[in-house]
Tab-separated table of C-alpha atoms in Angstrom:
chain	number	residue	atom	x	y	z
A	1	MET	CA	-79.458	33.081	105.444
A	2	SER	CA	-78.922	32.849	101.680
A	3	GLY	CA	-80.445	29.657	100.329
A	4	HIS	CA	-77.835	28.783	97.706
A	5	TRP	CA	-74.072	28.887	98.152
A	6	ARG	CA	-73.533	30.647	94.805
A	7	GLU	CA	-75.460	33.657	96.125
A	8	ARG	CA	-72.670	34.410	98.595
A	9	PRO	CA	-69.910	36.751	97.364
A	10	GLU	CA	-66.302	35.610	97.261
A	11	GLY	CA	-64.576	36.088	100.606
A	12	GLY	CA	-61.895	38.441	99.278
A	13	GLY	CA	-60.781	40.289	96.173
A	14	ARG	CA	-57.646	40.363	94.072
A	15	ALA	CA	-55.909	42.799	96.406
A	16	ALA	CA	-56.635	40.633	99.455
A	17	TYR	CA	-55.439	37.460	97.749
A	18	GLY	CA	-52.365	39.285	96.466
A	19	LEU	CA	-51.513	40.300	100.026
A	20	ILE	CA	-52.065	36.749	101.300
A	21	CYS	CA	-49.845	35.372	98.556
A	22	ALA	CA	-47.076	37.908	99.313
A	23	ILE	CA	-47.145	37.051	103.010
A	24	ALA	CA	-47.052	33.335	102.232
A	25	LEU	CA	-44.177	33.458	99.763
A	26	HIS	CA	-42.053	36.156	101.390
A	27	GLY	CA	-42.999	36.109	105.052
A	28	GLY	CA	-43.117	32.367	105.489
A	29	ARG	CA	-45.724	29.932	106.718
A	30	ARG	CA	-45.298	30.736	110.408
A	31	LEU	CA	-45.936	34.462	109.926
A	32	GLY	CA	-48.780	33.739	107.540
A	33	ARG	CA	-50.481	31.444	110.005
A	34	LEU	CA	-50.254	34.081	112.733
A	35	CYS	CA	-52.010	36.524	110.409
A	36	LEU	CA	-54.852	34.060	109.967
A	37	TYR	CA	-56.113	34.651	113.520
A	38	PRO	CA	-57.136	38.310	113.062
A	39	ALA	CA	-58.251	37.543	109.502
A	40	THR	CA	-60.530	34.762	110.745
A	41	LEU	CA	-61.954	37.001	113.478
A	42	TYR	CA	-62.671	39.732	110.913
A	43	PHE	CA	-64.385	37.241	108.598
A	44	MET	CA	-66.383	35.802	111.485
A	45	LEU	CA	-67.661	39.224	112.531
A	46	ARG	CA	-68.424	40.455	109.007
A	47	ARG	CA	-69.959	37.372	107.380
A	48	GLY	CA	-73.124	36.623	109.317
A	49	ASP	CA	-74.519	34.024	106.905
A	50	GLU	CA	-71.353	31.945	107.041
A	51	ARG	CA	-71.196	32.283	110.824
A	52	ARG	CA	-74.779	31.076	111.209
A	53	ALA	CA	-74.231	28.223	108.742
A	54	SER	CA	-71.183	27.095	110.721
A	55	ARG	CA	-73.179	27.151	113.942
A	56	GLN	CA	-76.040	25.207	112.339
A	57	TYR	CA	-73.667	22.501	111.122
A	58	LEU	CA	-71.682	22.316	114.369
A	59	GLN	CA	-74.864	21.932	116.413
A	60	ARG	CA	-75.693	18.868	114.346
A	61	VAL	CA	-72.271	17.262	114.318
A	62	LEU	CA	-71.133	18.121	117.858
A	63	GLY	CA	-74.443	18.091	119.693
A	64	GLY	CA	-75.048	20.303	122.682
A	65	ARG	CA	-74.475	24.037	122.823
A	66	VAL	CA	-72.117	25.593	120.284
A	67	ARG	CA	-70.032	28.500	121.568
A	68	TRP	CA	-68.437	31.269	119.545
A	69	TRP	CA	-65.000	29.636	119.803
A	70	HIS	CA	-66.305	26.493	118.113
A	71	VAL	CA	-67.359	28.631	115.140
A	72	PHE	CA	-64.024	30.453	115.202
A	73	ARG	CA	-62.147	27.143	115.178
A	74	HIS	CA	-64.235	25.959	112.232
A	75	LEU	CA	-63.605	29.132	110.204
A	76	HIS	CA	-59.929	29.119	111.168
A	77	ALA	CA	-59.519	25.542	109.908
A	78	TYR	CA	-60.953	26.685	106.566
A	79	ALA	CA	-58.608	29.683	106.486
A	80	THR	CA	-55.626	27.464	107.291
A	81	THR	CA	-56.309	24.896	104.585
A	82	SER	CA	-56.948	27.703	102.080
A	83	PHE	CA	-53.640	29.314	103.018
A	84	ASP	CA	-51.812	25.989	102.730
A	85	ARG	CA	-53.047	25.674	99.131
A	86	ILE	CA	-50.378	28.200	98.165
A	87	TYR	CA	-47.599	25.964	99.484
A	88	LEU	CA	-49.100	22.721	98.240
A	89	LEU	CA	-49.296	24.147	94.721
A	90	THR	CA	-45.883	25.822	94.665
A	91	ARG	CA	-43.829	23.376	96.752
A	92	GLY	CA	-45.791	20.128	96.686
A	93	GLU	CA	-45.440	17.936	99.754
A	94	ARG	CA	-42.277	19.680	100.970
A	95	GLY	CA	-42.870	20.939	104.488
A	96	PHE	CA	-45.995	18.835	104.981
A	97	ASP	CA	-46.641	15.470	106.565
A	98	ILE	CA	-49.229	13.838	104.276
A	99	GLY	CA	-50.289	10.384	105.348
A	100	ILE	CA	-52.089	8.168	102.858
A	101	GLU	CA	-54.656	5.481	103.537
A	102	GLY	CA	-55.907	3.233	100.749
A	103	LEU	CA	-53.105	3.965	98.284
A	104	GLY	CA	-53.131	0.326	97.177
A	105	VAL	CA	-56.798	0.647	96.221
A	106	LEU	CA	-56.002	3.686	94.076
A	107	GLU	CA	-52.981	2.034	92.447
A	108	ALA	CA	-55.051	-1.047	91.562
A	109	ALA	CA	-57.733	1.118	89.948
A	110	ILE	CA	-55.142	3.070	87.968
A	111	ALA	CA	-53.535	-0.168	86.776
A	112	GLU	CA	-56.761	-1.148	85.005
A	113	GLY	CA	-56.044	1.604	82.491
A	114	ARG	CA	-59.674	2.758	82.175
A	115	GLY	CA	-59.217	5.970	84.129
A	116	VAL	CA	-60.473	6.597	87.661
A	117	LEU	CA	-63.218	8.841	89.026
A	118	LEU	CA	-62.342	10.267	92.442
A	119	VAL	CA	-65.366	11.584	94.320
A	120	GLY	CA	-64.569	13.902	97.205
A	121	SER	CA	-66.225	16.591	99.297
A	122	HIS	CA	-65.618	20.052	100.704
A	123	GLN	CA	-63.749	18.543	103.623
A	124	GLY	CA	-60.179	19.440	104.494
A	125	SER	CA	-57.950	20.115	101.497
A	126	PHE	CA	-58.416	18.852	97.981
A	127	GLU	CA	-55.034	20.411	97.108
A	128	ALA	CA	-53.373	17.614	99.064
A	129	LEU	CA	-54.576	15.331	96.265
A	130	ARG	CA	-52.820	17.517	93.696
A	131	ALA	CA	-49.624	17.220	95.719
A	132	LEU	CA	-49.983	13.445	95.734
A	133	SER	CA	-50.356	13.398	91.961
A	134	ALA	CA	-46.746	14.588	91.703
A	135	ARG	CA	-45.726	11.074	92.824
A	136	ARG	CA	-47.331	9.668	89.673
A	137	PRO	CA	-46.517	12.144	86.878
A	138	ASP	CA	-47.432	9.409	84.389
A	139	VAL	CA	-51.070	9.575	85.550
A	140	PRO	CA	-52.717	12.921	84.715
A	141	LEU	CA	-55.097	14.494	87.228
A	142	ARG	CA	-58.101	16.454	85.925
A	143	VAL	CA	-60.274	18.312	88.418
A	144	LEU	CA	-63.877	19.422	87.884
A	145	LEU	CA	-64.146	22.944	89.265
A	146	ASP	CA	-66.483	25.917	88.984
A	147	LYS	CA	-63.992	28.649	88.123
A	148	GLN	CA	-66.672	31.344	88.097
A	149	LYS	CA	-67.521	31.057	91.799
A	150	THR	CA	-64.155	32.263	93.160
A	151	PRO	CA	-62.479	34.071	90.235
A	152	ALA	CA	-59.969	36.012	92.352
A	153	MET	CA	-58.714	32.916	94.186
A	154	THR	CA	-58.675	30.877	90.974
A	155	GLU	CA	-56.667	33.585	89.229
A	156	MET	CA	-54.135	33.658	92.074
A	157	LEU	CA	-53.722	29.876	92.168
A	158	GLU	CA	-53.309	29.622	88.396
A	159	ALA	CA	-50.668	32.372	88.513
A	160	LEU	CA	-48.768	30.380	91.152
A	161	ALA	CA	-49.081	27.075	89.281
A	162	PRO	CA	-50.102	27.551	85.614
A	163	GLU	CA	-50.512	23.800	85.142
A	164	VAL	CA	-53.486	23.960	87.533
A	165	GLY	CA	-55.520	25.880	84.971
A	166	THR	CA	-54.853	23.388	82.204
A	167	ALA	CA	-55.838	20.490	84.488
A	168	VAL	CA	-59.241	21.977	85.351
A	169	ILE	CA	-62.468	20.942	83.655
A	170	ASP	CA	-64.635	24.018	84.158
A	171	THR	CA	-68.111	22.963	85.287
A	172	ALA	CA	-69.541	26.243	83.990
A	173	GLN	CA	-69.384	24.670	80.492
A	174	GLY	CA	-72.493	22.560	81.037
A	175	GLY	CA	-73.223	18.841	81.297
A	176	VAL	CA	-72.377	17.626	77.792
A	177	ALA	CA	-69.022	19.430	77.631
A	178	ILE	CA	-68.106	18.205	81.110
A	179	THR	CA	-68.918	14.589	80.222
A	180	LEU	CA	-66.950	14.712	76.976
A	181	ALA	CA	-63.902	16.253	78.662
A	182	ALA	CA	-64.007	13.739	81.523
A	183	ALA	CA	-64.451	10.821	79.111
A	184	GLU	CA	-61.454	11.945	77.055
A	185	ALA	CA	-59.349	12.217	80.227
A	186	CYS	CA	-60.363	8.680	81.251
A	187	ARG	CA	-59.428	7.350	77.803
A	188	GLN	CA	-55.955	8.685	78.551
A	189	GLY	CA	-55.916	6.775	81.849
A	190	ALA	CA	-56.263	9.927	83.964
A	191	MET	CA	-57.691	10.452	87.415
A	192	VAL	CA	-60.767	12.675	87.233
A	193	ALA	CA	-61.662	14.297	90.544
A	194	LEU	CA	-64.804	16.117	91.641
A	195	LEU	CA	-66.615	17.197	94.800
A	196	ALA	CA	-70.124	15.759	95.170
A	197	ASP	CA	-71.546	17.527	98.223
A	198	ARG	CA	-72.438	20.856	96.644
A	199	ALA	CA	-74.726	21.467	93.682
A	200	ARG	CA	-74.592	24.149	91.044
A	201	GLU	CA	-77.581	26.487	90.908
A	202	HIS	CA	-80.694	24.790	89.461
A	203	GLU	CA	-78.946	21.402	89.419
A	204	GLN	CA	-81.205	18.464	90.215
A	205	LEU	CA	-80.944	17.187	93.757
A	206	CYS	CA	-81.854	14.129	95.788
A	207	ARG	CA	-82.586	14.235	99.507
A	208	VAL	CA	-80.858	11.686	101.716
A	209	ASP	CA	-80.218	11.551	105.454
A	210	PHE	CA	-77.168	13.487	106.612
A	211	LEU	CA	-76.514	14.236	110.287
A	212	GLY	CA	-80.069	13.445	111.299
A	213	ARG	CA	-81.989	15.353	108.655
A	214	PRO	CA	-82.613	14.927	104.906
A	215	ALA	CA	-80.145	17.046	102.939
A	216	PRO	CA	-80.199	17.793	99.193
A	217	LEU	CA	-77.184	16.425	97.317
A	218	PRO	CA	-76.585	16.691	93.551
A	219	ILE	CA	-77.263	13.783	91.210
A	220	GLY	CA	-74.908	15.098	88.517
A	221	PRO	CA	-71.717	13.408	89.809
A	222	TRP	CA	-73.422	10.012	89.746
A	223	LEU	CA	-74.860	10.492	86.273
A	224	LEU	CA	-71.318	11.347	85.168
A	225	ALA	CA	-70.028	8.163	86.850
A	226	ASN	CA	-72.687	6.204	85.003
A	227	ALA	CA	-71.603	7.748	81.698
A	228	LEU	CA	-67.879	7.145	82.250
A	229	GLN	CA	-68.093	3.483	83.337
A	230	VAL	CA	-64.756	3.609	85.171
A	231	PRO	CA	-63.762	2.630	88.733
A	232	VAL	CA	-65.113	5.064	91.333
A	233	LEU	CA	-63.220	5.809	94.542
A	234	LEU	CA	-64.129	8.122	97.393
A	235	CYS	CA	-61.358	10.539	98.323
A	236	PHE	CA	-61.040	12.685	101.457
A	237	GLY	CA	-58.139	15.090	102.145
A	238	LEU	CA	-58.402	15.619	105.905
A	239	TYR	CA	-56.574	18.340	107.835
A	240	LEU	CA	-55.140	17.083	111.134
A	241	GLY	CA	-53.605	20.322	112.417
A	242	GLY	CA	-50.152	21.851	112.074
A	243	ASN	CA	-48.578	20.625	108.857
A	244	ARG	CA	-50.360	17.248	108.900
A	245	TYR	CA	-52.862	15.994	106.359
A	246	ARG	CA	-54.388	12.585	105.763
A	247	LEU	CA	-55.503	11.417	102.328
A	248	VAL	CA	-58.056	8.603	102.397
A	249	PHE	CA	-59.080	6.538	99.355
A	250	GLU	CA	-62.004	4.145	99.620
A	251	PRO	CA	-63.404	1.822	96.949
A	252	PHE	CA	-66.960	2.733	95.978
A	253	ALA	CA	-67.794	0.855	92.766
A	254	ASP	CA	-65.960	-0.914	89.970
A	255	ARG	CA	-68.392	0.958	87.755
A	256	VAL	CA	-71.643	2.810	88.369
A	257	GLU	CA	-74.666	1.625	86.434
A	258	VAL	CA	-77.971	3.476	86.615
A	259	SER	CA	-80.773	1.770	84.705
A	260	ARG	CA	-83.503	3.861	83.120
A	261	GLN	CA	-86.187	1.671	84.684
A	262	ALA	CA	-85.011	2.256	88.262
A	263	ARG	CA	-83.186	5.545	87.828
A	264	ALA	CA	-84.516	7.393	90.882
A	265	ALA	CA	-84.003	4.471	93.269
A	266	ALA	CA	-80.503	3.740	91.948
A	267	LEU	CA	-79.408	7.368	92.260
A	268	LYS	CA	-80.818	7.661	95.769
A	269	GLY	CA	-78.985	4.495	96.802
A	270	LEU	CA	-75.670	5.800	95.460
A	271	ILE	CA	-76.078	9.214	97.067
A	272	ALA	CA	-77.140	7.681	100.392
A	273	ARG	CA	-73.972	5.537	100.430
A	274	TYR	CA	-71.872	8.616	99.705
A	275	ALA	CA	-73.665	10.649	102.395
A	276	GLU	CA	-73.027	7.876	104.922
A	277	ARG	CA	-69.261	8.169	104.395
A	278	LEU	CA	-69.519	11.958	104.353
A	279	GLU	CA	-71.209	11.822	107.731
A	280	HIS	CA	-68.589	9.399	109.063
A	281	TYR	CA	-65.734	11.807	108.319
A	282	ALA	CA	-67.718	14.852	109.421
A	283	GLN	CA	-68.202	13.224	112.823
A	284	ALA	CA	-64.575	12.089	113.025
A	285	TYR	CA	-63.164	15.462	111.876
A	286	PRO	CA	-65.968	17.978	112.553
A	287	TYR	CA	-63.943	21.124	111.827
A	288	ASN	CA	-62.949	19.901	108.362
A	289	TRP	CA	-66.300	20.348	106.619
A	290	PHE	CA	-66.469	23.632	104.702
A	291	ASN	CA	-69.997	24.229	103.398
A	292	PHE	CA	-70.819	27.652	104.798
A	293	HIS	CA	-74.381	27.977	103.561
A	294	ASP	CA	-77.821	26.633	104.484
A	295	PHE	CA	-76.882	23.084	103.560
A	296	TRP	CA	-80.115	21.351	104.537
A	297	GLN	CA	-82.508	23.917	102.997
A	298	ALA	CA	-86.287	23.746	103.017
A	299	PRO	CA	-87.704	21.200	100.543
A	300	GLU	CA	-89.217	23.972	98.410
A	301	ASP	CA	-85.748	25.528	97.969
A	302	ALA	CA	-84.267	22.373	96.427
A	303	HIS	CA	-84.684	21.405	92.790
A	304	GLU	CA	-85.382	17.707	93.182
A	305	PRO	CA	-85.874	15.358	90.218
A	306	ALA	CA	-89.319	14.012	89.447
């Protein structure tokens, strides 16, 4: 199994995404969702690393023996939320039932006028958050995203909704550029969103307990939070089946402060708190977690800070 998620090729090319987009926009959501069953089966049979990673994760979160249909259900949930991104970007909430928990917490943080850092994960659909942002057009949403990992999908999504491209802070720029762009967005009172459960290659990591075993999580998101000094909220866009999604906002810190004297301990404490909530939602919604690589890794494979 490939050790780092960036080593895995994109699960489709421009032609495949063009076909998916055509089916979605011209055939309708019902037809598109029917097509996802053979597509998921094909992906499951062809992508052994992802299949094994799904099984490894499901064994931890479900316990007991994992059958092939558990893996299929996991991959199908990923395919479904990926397919729904087309509709969420082009039509917003129309056609979806998006419940929101913790909206008052988010509104209170926005009202402070300092900007807000939303820390999420590869669970469910982050596009549901973009749809929610349409309710508050006065509050910009900037998303940290590695555009180089899935260029074909990124190109398709930006063609469907050009404003998506302008709202992205490309993490391929490097740490300083990312921090400056995020800080400028916060000065404008924006929401800055990122996913903190997957590291870029050679990024420093910290091991904390996750589903019964130490897992390496990146420290970069928390160093960024420390630099921004804005309210930090956890955000999870959970897929409930059918057309139903649930957006959850949880307060995490009024501001994150990492002292130089106790840097390692402070970072580990922050990441452990995040991992605890990550585990909570993974156990509550086990088929929503979409990290199809060797997430736990051997210690020698992780680049951990001194």
